[in-house]
PDB file of C-alpha atoms in Angstrom:
ATOM      1  CA  MET A   1       0.000   0.000   0.000  1.00 59.00           C
ATOM      2  CA  HIS A   2       2.838   2.319   0.864  1.00 64.00           C
ATOM      3  CA  SER A   3       4.438   2.009  -2.568  1.00 83.00           C
ATOM      4  CA  LEU A   4       1.066   2.392  -4.331  1.00 86.00           C
ATOM      5  CA  LEU A   5       0.516   5.664  -2.508  1.00 87.00           C
ATOM      6  CA  HIS A   6       3.924   6.904  -3.591  1.00 84.00           C
ATOM      7  CA  LEU A   7       3.265   5.869  -7.187  1.00 86.00           C
ATOM      8  CA  ALA A   8      -0.052   7.723  -7.114  1.00 89.00           C
ATOM      9  CA  LEU A   9       1.627  10.848  -5.748  1.00 89.00           C
ATOM     10  CA  ASP A  10       4.311  10.605  -8.423  1.00 89.00           C
ATOM     11  CA  GLY A  11       1.607  10.303 -11.072  1.00 91.00           C
ATOM     12  CA  VAL A  12      -0.165  13.396  -9.762  1.00 94.00           C
ATOM     13  CA  PHE A  13       3.172  15.229  -9.688  1.00 93.00           C
ATOM     14  CA  VAL A  14       3.832  14.326 -13.334  1.00 94.00           C
ATOM     15  CA  VAL A  15       0.414  15.565 -14.443  1.00 95.00           C
ATOM     16  CA  VAL A  16       0.683  18.819 -12.462  1.00 95.00           C
ATOM     17  CA  ILE A  17       4.173  19.608 -13.786  1.00 95.00           C
ATOM     18  CA  ALA A  18       3.120  18.904 -17.381  1.00 95.00           C
ATOM     19  CA  ILE A  19       0.009  21.099 -17.163  1.00 95.00           C
ATOM     20  CA  LEU A  20       1.841  23.931 -15.402  1.00 95.00           C
ATOM     21  CA  LEU A  21       4.606  23.909 -18.008  1.00 94.00           C
ATOM     22  CA  ALA A  22       2.080  24.110 -20.846  1.00 93.00           C
ATOM     23  CA  LEU A  23       0.196  26.928 -19.102  1.00 93.00           C
ATOM     24  CA  PHE A  24       3.383  28.887 -18.422  1.00 93.00           C
ATOM     25  CA  VAL A  25       4.430  28.550 -22.063  1.00 92.00           C
ATOM     26  CA  GLN A  26       0.998  29.711 -23.210  1.00 91.00           C
ATOM     27  CA  HIS A  27       0.997  32.785 -20.957  1.00 89.00           C
ATOM     28  CA  ARG A  28       4.669  33.712 -21.191  1.00 87.00           C
ATOM     29  CA  PRO A  29       5.563  37.392 -21.637  1.00 87.00           C
ATOM     30  CA  GLY A  30       5.827  38.310 -25.286  1.00 84.00           C
ATOM     31  CA  GLY A  31       3.911  35.236 -26.390  1.00 78.00           C
ATOM     32  CA  THR A  32       0.773  35.186 -28.478  1.00 82.00           C
ATOM     33  CA  GLY A  33      -1.250  33.497 -25.748  1.00 79.00           C
ATOM     34  CA  ARG A  34      -2.605  30.907 -28.170  1.00 87.00           C
ATOM     35  CA  LEU A  35      -1.394  27.354 -28.641  1.00 89.00           C
ATOM     36  CA  THR A  36      -2.735  24.835 -31.096  1.00 92.00           C
ATOM     37  CA  ARG A  37      -3.766  21.388 -29.903  1.00 94.00           C
ATOM     38  CA  ARG A  38      -0.556  19.950 -31.348  1.00 96.00           C
ATOM     39  CA  GLN A  39       1.553  22.503 -29.472  1.00 94.00           C
ATOM     40  CA  TRP A  40      -0.349  21.774 -26.238  1.00 94.00           C
ATOM     41  CA  LEU A  41       0.307  18.058 -26.620  1.00 95.00           C
ATOM     42  CA  ALA A  42       3.964  18.706 -27.410  1.00 96.00           C
ATOM     43  CA  TRP A  43       4.422  20.873 -24.314  1.00 94.00           C
ATOM     44  CA  LEU A  44       2.572  18.321 -22.190  1.00 96.00           C
ATOM     45  CA  ALA A  45       4.973  15.648 -23.470  1.00 97.00           C
ATOM     46  CA  VAL A  46       7.942  17.844 -22.572  1.00 96.00           C
ATOM     47  CA  GLY A  47       6.434  18.369 -19.113  1.00 95.00           C
ATOM     48  CA  VAL A  48       6.024  14.623 -18.616  1.00 95.00           C
ATOM     49  CA  ILE A  49       9.658  14.080 -19.603  1.00 96.00           C
ATOM     50  CA  LEU A  50      10.855  16.801 -17.219  1.00 94.00           C
ATOM     51  CA  ALA A  51       8.760  15.434 -14.366  1.00 92.00           C
ATOM     52  CA  GLY A  52      10.150  11.963 -15.053  1.00 91.00           C
ATOM     53  CA  ILE A  53      13.661  13.369 -14.780  1.00 91.00           C
ATOM     54  CA  PHE A  54      12.747  15.123 -11.516  1.00 89.00           C
ATOM     55  CA  ILE A  55      11.368  11.902 -10.049  1.00 86.00           C
ATOM     56  CA  SER A  56      14.226   9.693 -11.239  1.00 85.00           C
ATOM     57  CA  THR A  57      16.928  12.017  -9.889  1.00 85.00           C
ATOM     58  CA  ASN A  58      15.145  12.690  -6.598  1.00 77.00           C
ATOM     59  CA  SER A  59      17.028   9.950  -4.744  1.00 72.00           C
ATOM     60  CA  LEU A  60      20.470  11.059  -5.964  1.00 74.00           C
ATOM     61  CA  TYR A  61      20.744  13.722  -3.294  1.00 73.00           C
ATOM     62  CA  ALA A  62      19.223  11.805  -0.390  1.00 69.00           C
ATOM     63  CA  GLN A  63      21.377  11.653   2.711  1.00 71.00           C
ATOM     64  CA  THR A  64      22.769   8.271   3.572  1.00 67.00           C
ATOM     65  CA  VAL A  65      23.742   7.303   7.074  1.00 65.00           C
TER      66      VAL A  65
END
């Protein structure tokens, strides 16, 4: 159960990071404020990749005793 909870939290983290990245790109200063569906999906894919990197490198800096 403990690992399922962590996997669920990681999944939520991935979705949130992907959506926030796409929203920030859409509303960036100097931008047009409009993204096509293809651009949205591309930025969501980039967000999923970045979140995957965040999650996979999270344990690299954990303190060991």
